[in-house]
PDB file of C-alpha atoms in Angstrom:
ATOM      1  CA  MET A   1      34.075 -45.558 -28.184  1.00 46.00           C
ATOM      2  CA  SER A   2      33.594 -45.809 -31.950  1.00 45.00           C
ATOM      3  CA  GLU A   3      33.403 -42.790 -34.214  1.00 45.00           C
ATOM      4  CA  GLY A   4      29.757 -43.587 -34.972  1.00 47.00           C
ATOM      5  CA  ALA A   5      28.916 -43.737 -31.265  1.00 42.00           C
ATOM      6  CA  VAL A   6      30.667 -40.420 -30.640  1.00 38.00           C
ATOM      7  CA  SER A   7      28.800 -38.864 -33.517  1.00 42.00           C
ATOM      8  CA  SER A   8      25.440 -40.166 -32.224  1.00 43.00           C
ATOM      9  CA  ALA A   9      26.191 -38.879 -28.700  1.00 39.00           C
ATOM     10  CA  SER A  10      27.120 -35.467 -30.084  1.00 40.00           C
ATOM     11  CA  VAL A  11      23.914 -35.281 -32.084  1.00 39.00           C
ATOM     12  CA  TYR A  12      21.849 -36.271 -28.998  1.00 38.00           C
ATOM     13  CA  PHE A  13      23.637 -33.648 -26.867  1.00 34.00           C
ATOM     14  CA  CYS A  14      23.047 -30.952 -29.475  1.00 38.00           C
ATOM     15  CA  LEU A  15      19.373 -31.889 -29.782  1.00 40.00           C
ATOM     16  CA  CYS A  16      18.959 -31.724 -25.987  1.00 41.00           C
ATOM     17  CA  ASN A  17      20.544 -28.267 -25.895  1.00 43.00           C
ATOM     18  CA  ILE A  18      18.382 -27.053 -28.762  1.00 40.00           C
ATOM     19  CA  ILE A  19      15.241 -28.315 -26.994  1.00 43.00           C
ATOM     20  CA  ALA A  20      16.301 -26.804 -23.674  1.00 43.00           C
ATOM     21  CA  ASN A  21      17.125 -23.412 -25.200  1.00 45.00           C
ATOM     22  CA  SER A  22      13.953 -23.281 -27.268  1.00 44.00           C
ATOM     23  CA  VAL A  23      11.663 -24.376 -24.414  1.00 46.00           C
ATOM     24  CA  PHE A  24      13.286 -22.822 -21.336  1.00 46.00           C
ATOM     25  CA  GLY A  25      15.355 -19.984 -22.833  1.00 44.00           C
ATOM     26  CA  ALA A  26      19.096 -19.624 -23.266  1.00 39.00           C
ATOM     27  CA  ASP A  27      19.585 -19.077 -19.552  1.00 46.00           C
ATOM     28  CA  ALA A  28      17.188 -21.588 -18.004  1.00 51.00           C
ATOM     29  CA  ASP A  29      18.098 -20.641 -14.413  1.00 62.00           C
ATOM     30  CA  GLU A  30      17.711 -16.883 -14.731  1.00 81.00           C
ATOM     31  CA  VAL A  31      15.582 -15.056 -12.180  1.00 91.00           C
ATOM     32  CA  LYS A  32      12.448 -13.434 -13.524  1.00 94.00           C
ATOM     33  CA  SER A  33      11.059 -10.524 -11.494  1.00 93.00           C
ATOM     34  CA  VAL A  34       7.292 -10.469 -11.005  1.00 94.00           C
ATOM     35  CA  SER A  35       5.415  -7.587  -9.343  1.00 91.00           C
ATOM     36  CA  VAL A  36       1.811  -7.849  -8.209  1.00 92.00           C
ATOM     37  CA  MET A  37      -0.638  -5.951  -6.010  1.00 91.00           C
ATOM     38  CA  GLU A  38      -1.931  -7.501  -2.796  1.00 91.00           C
ATOM     39  CA  GLY A  39      -5.245  -9.274  -3.388  1.00 93.00           C
ATOM     40  CA  ASP A  40      -4.670  -9.852  -7.107  1.00 94.00           C
ATOM     41  CA  SER A  41      -3.863 -13.159  -8.825  1.00 96.00           C
ATOM     42  CA  VAL A  42      -0.546 -13.962 -10.477  1.00 96.00           C
ATOM     43  CA  THR A  43       0.481 -16.860 -12.738  1.00 97.00           C
ATOM     44  CA  LEU A  44       4.052 -18.150 -12.888  1.00 97.00           C
ATOM     45  CA  HIS A  45       4.448 -19.664 -16.352  1.00 96.00           C
ATOM     46  CA  THR A  46       6.509 -22.725 -17.259  1.00 94.00           C
ATOM     47  CA  ASP A  47       6.577 -21.573 -20.946  1.00 92.00           C
ATOM     48  CA  LEU A  48       5.585 -25.105 -21.934  1.00 92.00           C
ATOM     49  CA  THR A  49       2.739 -25.541 -24.421  1.00 90.00           C
ATOM     50  CA  GLU A  50       1.937 -29.093 -23.320  1.00 92.00           C
ATOM     51  CA  LEU A  51       3.382 -31.545 -20.821  1.00 92.00           C
ATOM     52  CA  GLN A  52       4.832 -34.810 -22.097  1.00 90.00           C
ATOM     53  CA  THR A  53       4.208 -38.335 -20.824  1.00 88.00           C
ATOM     54  CA  ASP A  54       7.140 -38.591 -18.413  1.00 89.00           C
ATOM     55  CA  ASP A  55       7.423 -34.934 -17.326  1.00 92.00           C
ATOM     56  CA  LEU A  56       7.849 -34.104 -13.632  1.00 94.00           C
ATOM     57  CA  ILE A  57       6.977 -30.534 -12.636  1.00 95.00           C
ATOM     58  CA  GLN A  58       7.776 -29.241  -9.139  1.00 95.00           C
ATOM     59  CA  TRP A  59       7.175 -25.803  -7.628  1.00 95.00           C
ATOM     60  CA  LYS A  60       9.079 -24.773  -4.502  1.00 94.00           C
ATOM     61  CA  PHE A  61       8.789 -21.699  -2.296  1.00 93.00           C
ATOM     62  CA  VAL A  62      12.465 -21.065  -1.629  1.00 88.00           C
ATOM     63  CA  PRO A  63      12.236 -18.859   1.526  1.00 79.00           C
ATOM     64  CA  HIS A  64      10.767 -21.843   3.391  1.00 77.00           C
ATOM     65  CA  ALA A  65      12.405 -24.555   1.224  1.00 77.00           C
ATOM     66  CA  VAL A  66       9.071 -26.344   0.820  1.00 87.00           C
ATOM     67  CA  LEU A  67       7.455 -28.138  -2.096  1.00 91.00           C
ATOM     68  CA  ILE A  68       4.106 -26.439  -2.729  1.00 93.00           C
ATOM     69  CA  ALA A  69       2.894 -28.060  -5.964  1.00 94.00           C
ATOM     70  CA  GLU A  70       3.776 -30.969  -8.233  1.00 95.00           C
ATOM     71  CA  ILE A  71       2.689 -32.694 -11.442  1.00 95.00           C
ATOM     72  CA  ASN A  72       3.921 -36.230 -12.156  1.00 94.00           C
ATOM     73  CA  LYS A  73       2.723 -37.160 -15.646  1.00 91.00           C
ATOM     74  CA  HIS A  74       4.230 -40.657 -15.456  1.00 87.00           C
ATOM     75  CA  ALA A  75       2.089 -41.426 -12.384  1.00 89.00           C
ATOM     76  CA  ASN A  76      -0.753 -39.220 -13.685  1.00 90.00           C
ATOM     77  CA  LEU A  77      -0.762 -37.224 -10.415  1.00 91.00           C
ATOM     78  CA  SER A  78      -1.301 -33.525  -9.771  1.00 92.00           C
ATOM     79  CA  SER A  79      -0.774 -32.375  -6.179  1.00 92.00           C
ATOM     80  CA  ILE A  80      -0.901 -29.102  -4.227  1.00 93.00           C
ATOM     81  CA  TYR A  81       0.744 -29.130  -0.804  1.00 90.00           C
ATOM     82  CA  ASP A  82      -0.886 -26.289   1.131  1.00 83.00           C
ATOM     83  CA  ASP A  83      -2.774 -28.217   3.823  1.00 75.00           C
ATOM     84  CA  ASP A  84      -0.363 -27.191   6.578  1.00 68.00           C
ATOM     85  CA  ASP A  85       0.731 -23.870   5.062  1.00 69.00           C
ATOM     86  CA  VAL A  86      -1.576 -21.017   6.109  1.00 72.00           C
ATOM     87  CA  SER A  87       0.241 -18.588   3.824  1.00 83.00           C
ATOM     88  CA  PHE A  88      -1.091 -20.412   0.722  1.00 90.00           C
ATOM     89  CA  LYS A  89      -4.158 -22.153   2.144  1.00 88.00           C
ATOM     90  CA  GLY A  90      -6.634 -22.794  -0.680  1.00 90.00           C
ATOM     91  CA  ARG A  91      -5.048 -20.230  -3.011  1.00 94.00           C
ATOM     92  CA  LEU A  92      -2.803 -22.351  -5.272  1.00 95.00           C
ATOM     93  CA  GLN A  93      -3.890 -23.636  -8.671  1.00 95.00           C
ATOM     94  CA  LEU A  94      -2.004 -25.851 -11.161  1.00 95.00           C
ATOM     95  CA  ASP A  95      -2.515 -25.917 -14.920  1.00 95.00           C
ATOM     96  CA  ASP A  96      -2.472 -29.634 -15.781  1.00 93.00           C
ATOM     97  CA  GLN A  97      -1.670 -28.894 -19.412  1.00 93.00           C
ATOM     98  CA  THR A  98       1.306 -26.544 -19.010  1.00 94.00           C
ATOM     99  CA  GLY A  99       2.308 -26.957 -15.351  1.00 94.00           C
ATOM    100  CA  SER A 100       1.997 -23.209 -14.680  1.00 96.00           C
ATOM    101  CA  LEU A 101       1.247 -22.147 -11.099  1.00 97.00           C
ATOM    102  CA  THR A 102      -1.385 -19.539 -10.170  1.00 97.00           C
ATOM    103  CA  ILE A 103      -1.588 -17.841  -6.756  1.00 96.00           C
ATOM    104  CA  THR A 104      -4.979 -16.230  -6.104  1.00 96.00           C
ATOM    105  CA  ASP A 105      -5.726 -13.457  -3.590  1.00 95.00           C
ATOM    106  CA  ILE A 106      -1.983 -13.056  -3.084  1.00 95.00           C
ATOM    107  CA  LYS A 107      -0.679 -11.791   0.276  1.00 93.00           C
ATOM    108  CA  ILE A 108       2.324  -9.712   1.302  1.00 89.00           C
ATOM    109  CA  THR A 109       3.717 -12.833   2.993  1.00 89.00           C
ATOM    110  CA  ASN A 110       3.774 -14.585  -0.393  1.00 93.00           C
ATOM    111  CA  SER A 111       6.638 -12.345  -1.539  1.00 92.00           C
ATOM    112  CA  GLY A 112       9.828 -14.264  -2.191  1.00 92.00           C
ATOM    113  CA  LEU A 113      11.657 -16.608  -4.521  1.00 95.00           C
ATOM    114  CA  TYR A 114       9.819 -19.430  -6.295  1.00 96.00           C
ATOM    115  CA  LYS A 115      11.726 -22.225  -8.044  1.00 95.00           C
ATOM    116  CA  LEU A 116      10.378 -24.332 -10.894  1.00 95.00           C
ATOM    117  CA  LEU A 117      11.989 -27.738 -11.597  1.00 94.00           C
ATOM    118  CA  ILE A 118      11.158 -29.486 -14.865  1.00 93.00           C
ATOM    119  CA  ASN A 119      12.429 -33.050 -15.279  1.00 91.00           C
ATOM    120  CA  ARG A 120      12.370 -33.895 -19.000  1.00 86.00           C
ATOM    121  CA  ARG A 121      15.189 -36.353 -19.669  1.00 83.00           C
ATOM    122  CA  ARG A 122      17.218 -34.024 -17.507  1.00 86.00           C
ATOM    123  CA  THR A 123      16.293 -31.380 -14.935  1.00 85.00           C
ATOM    124  CA  TYR A 124      15.832 -27.744 -15.929  1.00 86.00           C
ATOM    125  CA  SER A 125      14.988 -24.926 -13.579  1.00 91.00           C
ATOM    126  CA  LYS A 126      13.492 -21.432 -13.586  1.00 94.00           C
ATOM    127  CA  ARG A 127      13.243 -18.961 -10.742  1.00 95.00           C
ATOM    128  CA  PHE A 128      10.722 -16.199 -10.090  1.00 96.00           C
ATOM    129  CA  ASN A 129      11.296 -13.356  -7.646  1.00 95.00           C
ATOM    130  CA  VAL A 130       7.768 -12.303  -6.674  1.00 95.00           C
ATOM    131  CA  THR A 131       7.212  -8.936  -4.971  1.00 91.00           C
ATOM    132  CA  VAL A 132       3.756  -8.257  -3.545  1.00 91.00           C
ATOM    133  CA  TYR A 133       2.913  -4.602  -2.981  1.00 88.00           C
ATOM    134  CA  ALA A 134       0.312  -3.317  -0.543  1.00 83.00           C
ATOM    135  CA  ARG A 135      -2.662  -1.372  -1.858  1.00 84.00           C
ATOM    136  CA  LEU A 136      -1.851   2.319  -2.079  1.00 83.00           C
ATOM    137  CA  PRO A 137      -3.852   4.919  -0.160  1.00 84.00           C
ATOM    138  CA  VAL A 138      -4.841   8.138  -1.898  1.00 86.00           C
ATOM    139  CA  PRO A 139      -2.522  11.031  -0.959  1.00 90.00           C
ATOM    140  CA  VAL A 140      -3.977  13.971   0.960  1.00 92.00           C
ATOM    141  CA  ILE A 141      -3.053  17.626   0.382  1.00 93.00           C
ATOM    142  CA  ILE A 142      -3.264  19.874   3.449  1.00 91.00           C
ATOM    143  CA  ARG A 143      -2.163  23.387   4.365  1.00 88.00           C
ATOM    144  CA  ASP A 144       0.926  23.559   6.574  1.00 84.00           C
ATOM    145  CA  SER A 145      -0.509  25.644   9.411  1.00 77.00           C
ATOM    146  CA  SER A 146       2.949  26.201  10.925  1.00 76.00           C
ATOM    147  CA  GLN A 147       3.868  28.289   7.876  1.00 70.00           C
ATOM    148  CA  CYS A 148       0.961  30.735   8.027  1.00 73.00           C
ATOM    149  CA  SER A 149       3.153  33.762   8.756  1.00 65.00           C
ATOM    150  CA  SER A 150       3.883  34.423   5.075  1.00 64.00           C
ATOM    151  CA  VAL A 151       1.497  36.844   3.389  1.00 69.00           C
ATOM    152  CA  SER A 152       2.589  35.968  -0.162  1.00 77.00           C
ATOM    153  CA  LYS A 153       3.408  32.250  -0.066  1.00 86.00           C
ATOM    154  CA  CYS A 154       1.320  29.164   0.698  1.00 90.00           C
ATOM    155  CA  VAL A 155       3.064  26.024   1.978  1.00 91.00           C
ATOM    156  CA  LEU A 156       1.288  22.730   1.339  1.00 93.00           C
ATOM    157  CA  LEU A 157       1.979  19.145   2.384  1.00 93.00           C
ATOM    158  CA  CYS A 158       1.134  16.085   0.331  1.00 94.00           C
ATOM    159  CA  SER A 159       0.926  13.178   2.809  1.00 91.00           C
ATOM    160  CA  VAL A 160       0.252   9.444   2.991  1.00 88.00           C
ATOM    161  CA  MET A 161       0.181   7.118   5.981  1.00 83.00           C
ATOM    162  CA  ASN A 162       1.839   3.749   6.681  1.00 75.00           C
ATOM    163  CA  VAL A 163       3.619   3.104   3.394  1.00 77.00           C
ATOM    164  CA  THR A 164       6.617   1.104   2.169  1.00 75.00           C
ATOM    165  CA  HIS A 165       8.522   0.847  -1.127  1.00 78.00           C
ATOM    166  CA  VAL A 166       6.891   3.941  -2.644  1.00 86.00           C
ATOM    167  CA  SER A 167       7.726   7.380  -3.986  1.00 90.00           C
ATOM    168  CA  LEU A 168       5.917  10.688  -3.480  1.00 93.00           C
ATOM    169  CA  SER A 169       6.371  13.493  -6.025  1.00 95.00           C
ATOM    170  CA  TRP A 170       5.165  17.017  -6.827  1.00 96.00           C
ATOM    171  CA  TYR A 171       4.693  17.970 -10.495  1.00 97.00           C
ATOM    172  CA  LYS A 172       4.189  21.380 -12.042  1.00 95.00           C
ATOM    173  CA  GLY A 173       2.439  20.599 -15.283  1.00 93.00           C
ATOM    174  CA  LYS A 174       4.570  17.768 -16.689  1.00 93.00           C
ATOM    175  CA  SER A 175       7.774  18.870 -14.930  1.00 95.00           C
ATOM    176  CA  LEU A 176       8.981  17.082 -11.797  1.00 96.00           C
ATOM    177  CA  LEU A 177       9.556  19.573  -8.957  1.00 96.00           C
ATOM    178  CA  SER A 178      10.524  17.303  -6.054  1.00 95.00           C
ATOM    179  CA  SER A 179      10.374  13.679  -5.028  1.00 94.00           C
ATOM    180  CA  ILE A 180      11.001  11.470  -1.997  1.00 91.00           C
ATOM    181  CA  CYS A 181      11.264   7.669  -1.777  1.00 88.00           C
ATOM    182  CA  VAL A 182      11.090   5.132   1.048  1.00 82.00           C
ATOM    183  CA  SER A 183      11.937   1.440   0.904  1.00 76.00           C
ATOM    184  CA  ASP A 184      11.663  -0.421   4.191  1.00 67.00           C
ATOM    185  CA  LEU A 185       9.896   2.086   6.435  1.00 65.00           C
ATOM    186  CA  ASN A 186       6.276   2.039   7.553  1.00 70.00           C
ATOM    187  CA  ILE A 187       5.712   5.700   8.313  1.00 74.00           C
ATOM    188  CA  ARG A 188       3.798   8.848   7.454  1.00 80.00           C
ATOM    189  CA  LEU A 189       5.369  10.301   4.315  1.00 86.00           C
ATOM    190  CA  SER A 190       5.021  14.027   3.548  1.00 90.00           C
ATOM    191  CA  LEU A 191       6.413  16.263   0.819  1.00 94.00           C
ATOM    192  CA  PRO A 192       6.095  20.089   0.982  1.00 94.00           C
ATOM    193  CA  LEU A 193       5.298  22.491  -1.858  1.00 94.00           C
ATOM    194  CA  GLU A 194       5.447  26.287  -1.762  1.00 93.00           C
ATOM    195  CA  VAL A 195       3.263  28.311  -4.134  1.00 92.00           C
ATOM    196  CA  GLU A 196       2.071  31.885  -4.413  1.00 90.00           C
ATOM    197  CA  TYR A 197      -1.564  32.708  -3.693  1.00 86.00           C
ATOM    198  CA  GLN A 198      -2.080  34.075  -7.208  1.00 87.00           C
ATOM    199  CA  ASP A 199      -0.317  31.149  -8.932  1.00 90.00           C
ATOM    200  CA  THR A 200      -2.295  29.887 -11.949  1.00 90.00           C
ATOM    201  CA  ASN A 201      -0.114  26.873 -12.794  1.00 94.00           C
ATOM    202  CA  THR A 202      -1.379  23.316 -12.404  1.00 95.00           C
ATOM    203  CA  TYR A 203       0.176  21.158  -9.691  1.00 96.00           C
ATOM    204  CA  ARG A 204      -0.348  17.512  -8.820  1.00 95.00           C
ATOM    205  CA  CYS A 205       0.947  15.149  -6.176  1.00 95.00           C
ATOM    206  CA  VAL A 206       1.749  11.636  -7.430  1.00 95.00           C
ATOM    207  CA  PHE A 207       2.107   8.663  -5.107  1.00 91.00           C
ATOM    208  CA  ASN A 208       3.289   5.428  -6.712  1.00 89.00           C
ATOM    209  CA  ASN A 209       5.189   2.153  -6.609  1.00 84.00           C
ATOM    210  CA  LEU A 210       6.303  -0.090  -9.487  1.00 81.00           C
ATOM    211  CA  ILE A 211       2.762  -1.173 -10.302  1.00 85.00           C
ATOM    212  CA  ILE A 212       0.279   1.608  -9.691  1.00 84.00           C
ATOM    213  CA  ASN A 213       0.042   5.303  -8.872  1.00 87.00           C
ATOM    214  CA  HIS A 214      -2.474   7.699  -7.363  1.00 91.00           C
ATOM    215  CA  THR A 215      -2.656  11.354  -8.369  1.00 93.00           C
ATOM    216  CA  GLN A 216      -4.110  14.199  -6.326  1.00 93.00           C
ATOM    217  CA  HIS A 217      -4.546  17.532  -8.112  1.00 94.00           C
ATOM    218  CA  LEU A 218      -3.977  20.785  -6.236  1.00 94.00           C
ATOM    219  CA  ASN A 219      -6.718  23.406  -6.063  1.00 92.00           C
ATOM    220  CA  ILE A 220      -4.853  26.521  -4.929  1.00 90.00           C
ATOM    221  CA  THR A 221      -8.053  28.455  -4.223  1.00 87.00           C
ATOM    222  CA  GLN A 222      -9.345  25.695  -1.994  1.00 88.00           C
ATOM    223  CA  HIS A 223      -6.131  24.702  -0.216  1.00 87.00           C
ATOM    224  CA  CYS A 224      -4.463  28.121   0.025  1.00 85.00           C
ATOM    225  CA  GLN A 225      -7.035  30.277   1.756  1.00 74.00           C
ATOM    226  CA  GLN A 226      -5.371  33.236   3.450  1.00 61.00           C
ATOM    227  CA  CYS A 227      -4.366  32.661   7.058  1.00 63.00           C
ATOM    228  CA  PRO A 228      -6.213  35.085   9.400  1.00 55.00           C
ATOM    229  CA  SER A 229      -4.084  38.005  10.604  1.00 54.00           C
ATOM    230  CA  PRO A 230      -4.173  39.203  14.265  1.00 51.00           C
ATOM    231  CA  GLN A 231      -6.236  42.215  13.149  1.00 48.00           C
ATOM    232  CA  GLN A 232      -8.797  39.847  11.602  1.00 44.00           C
ATOM    233  CA  LEU A 233      -9.035  37.940  14.880  1.00 44.00           C
ATOM    234  CA  TYR A 234      -9.911  41.026  17.004  1.00 50.00           C
ATOM    235  CA  PRO A 235     -13.628  41.194  15.971  1.00 59.00           C
ATOM    236  CA  LEU A 236     -13.996  37.479  16.664  1.00 54.00           C
ATOM    237  CA  LEU A 237     -12.472  37.878  20.124  1.00 59.00           C
ATOM    238  CA  GLY A 238     -14.789  40.831  20.810  1.00 67.00           C
ATOM    239  CA  VAL A 239     -17.887  38.802  19.866  1.00 67.00           C
ATOM    240  CA  LEU A 240     -16.706  35.930  22.067  1.00 71.00           C
ATOM    241  CA  ALA A 241     -16.205  38.274  25.040  1.00 73.00           C
ATOM    242  CA  LEU A 242     -19.653  39.808  24.536  1.00 74.00           C
ATOM    243  CA  LEU A 243     -21.276  36.349  24.492  1.00 75.00           C
ATOM    244  CA  LEU A 244     -19.522  35.446  27.748  1.00 79.00           C
ATOM    245  CA  ILE A 245     -20.788  38.654  29.400  1.00 80.00           C
ATOM    246  CA  ILE A 246     -24.370  38.015  28.234  1.00 79.00           C
ATOM    247  CA  PHE A 247     -24.210  34.424  29.490  1.00 72.00           C
ATOM    248  CA  GLY A 248     -22.944  35.637  32.895  1.00 75.00           C
ATOM    249  CA  ILE A 249     -25.740  38.208  33.221  1.00 80.00           C
ATOM    250  CA  CYS A 250     -28.413  35.651  32.278  1.00 78.00           C
ATOM    251  CA  PHE A 251     -27.060  33.146  34.760  1.00 69.00           C
ATOM    252  CA  TYR A 252     -27.027  35.744  37.560  1.00 71.00           C
ATOM    253  CA  CYS A 253     -30.562  36.901  36.816  1.00 76.00           C
ATOM    254  CA  CYS A 254     -31.939  33.346  36.779  1.00 75.00           C
ATOM    255  CA  TYR A 255     -30.219  32.548  40.074  1.00 67.00           C
ATOM    256  CA  ALA A 256     -31.451  35.754  41.733  1.00 70.00           C
ATOM    257  CA  ARG A 257     -35.042  35.196  40.540  1.00 71.00           C
ATOM    258  CA  ARG A 258     -35.037  31.604  41.745  1.00 68.00           C
ATOM    259  CA  THR A 259     -33.760  32.640  45.188  1.00 65.00           C
ATOM    260  CA  LYS A 260     -36.331  35.440  45.474  1.00 62.00           C
ATOM    261  CA  THR A 261     -39.315  33.249  44.578  1.00 61.00           C
ATOM    262  CA  ALA A 262     -38.337  30.301  46.782  1.00 52.00           C
ATOM    263  CA  PRO A 263     -40.465  29.804  50.022  1.00 55.00           C
ATOM    264  CA  ASP A 264     -38.928  31.195  53.220  1.00 53.00           C
ATOM    265  CA  HIS A 265     -38.858  27.808  54.986  1.00 50.00           C
ATOM    266  CA  LEU A 266     -36.838  26.310  52.079  1.00 46.00           C
ATOM    267  CA  VAL A 267     -34.413  29.196  52.209  1.00 47.00           C
ATOM    268  CA  ASN A 268     -34.090  28.893  56.034  1.00 54.00           C
ATOM    269  CA  SER A 269     -33.696  25.122  55.698  1.00 52.00           C
ATOM    270  CA  SER A 270     -30.934  25.613  53.193  1.00 49.00           C
ATOM    271  CA  ILE A 271     -29.212  28.089  55.482  1.00 46.00           C
ATOM    272  CA  THR A 272     -29.524  25.703  58.484  1.00 53.00           C
ATOM    273  CA  GLU A 273     -28.054  22.842  56.422  1.00 51.00           C
ATOM    274  CA  MET A 274     -25.159  25.028  55.340  1.00 46.00           C
ATOM    275  CA  ASP A 275     -24.525  26.070  58.968  1.00 50.00           C
ATOM    276  CA  SER A 276     -24.537  22.409  60.120  1.00 51.00           C
ATOM    277  CA  ILE A 277     -22.046  21.535  57.447  1.00 47.00           C
ATOM    278  CA  ARG A 278     -19.745  24.302  58.654  1.00 50.00           C
TER     279      ARG A 278
END
């Protein structure tokens, strides 16, 4: 090979590298993490401003090794392959100008690795690790009734149901008091907090994942009402016993009056029937 040919090849190689680095980044095959809430839309960008005449763009969903979308500029074709895939049915959109892929109304099952292949003189690739998070419920603060024996302390539980990949935390003002995290469980998550009845500090329970959080503020007066002592229960038990006695007397009087006013032949008939049954 002549020196001029070598020089031309070197220039072409350098130009290709410059184009690849400027368009696709220095590390074209790096994995980009994308987080999104269930039900939202997400766009996976090619970082191209405009497709060229002979570009071939392919999107693959790696967990199932399937081609889900494609743009062939040379053949002037744009295709979405979701006819037989219920996990994407009707929810994929392609940008014909840039080749970017949009997933609408995204589902938990759409979590996974997506691979972008761009054929422009040579093939470049990008990968997107998409994590879809479920909608978060609002945490609930309740009194721990099993801890009612204390006369000076109030024990509270901040709880959420059926959660995964989340954290639950108690804050006192801006200071973190305690926290608990779960990753792959689908359980009821609870975190206790102990406060005094006369505490005037502000507390909040924060429930969050990487995208969103819910905050529930603690009202000590509302949530920490004093547990009734045995002495406080005595009047209530006395009233209940008195009501039972009154009900018994009323029932007896009504039965006695009904028996007294009933005709003799009905009473005798009832007695005869009872004797026959015996």
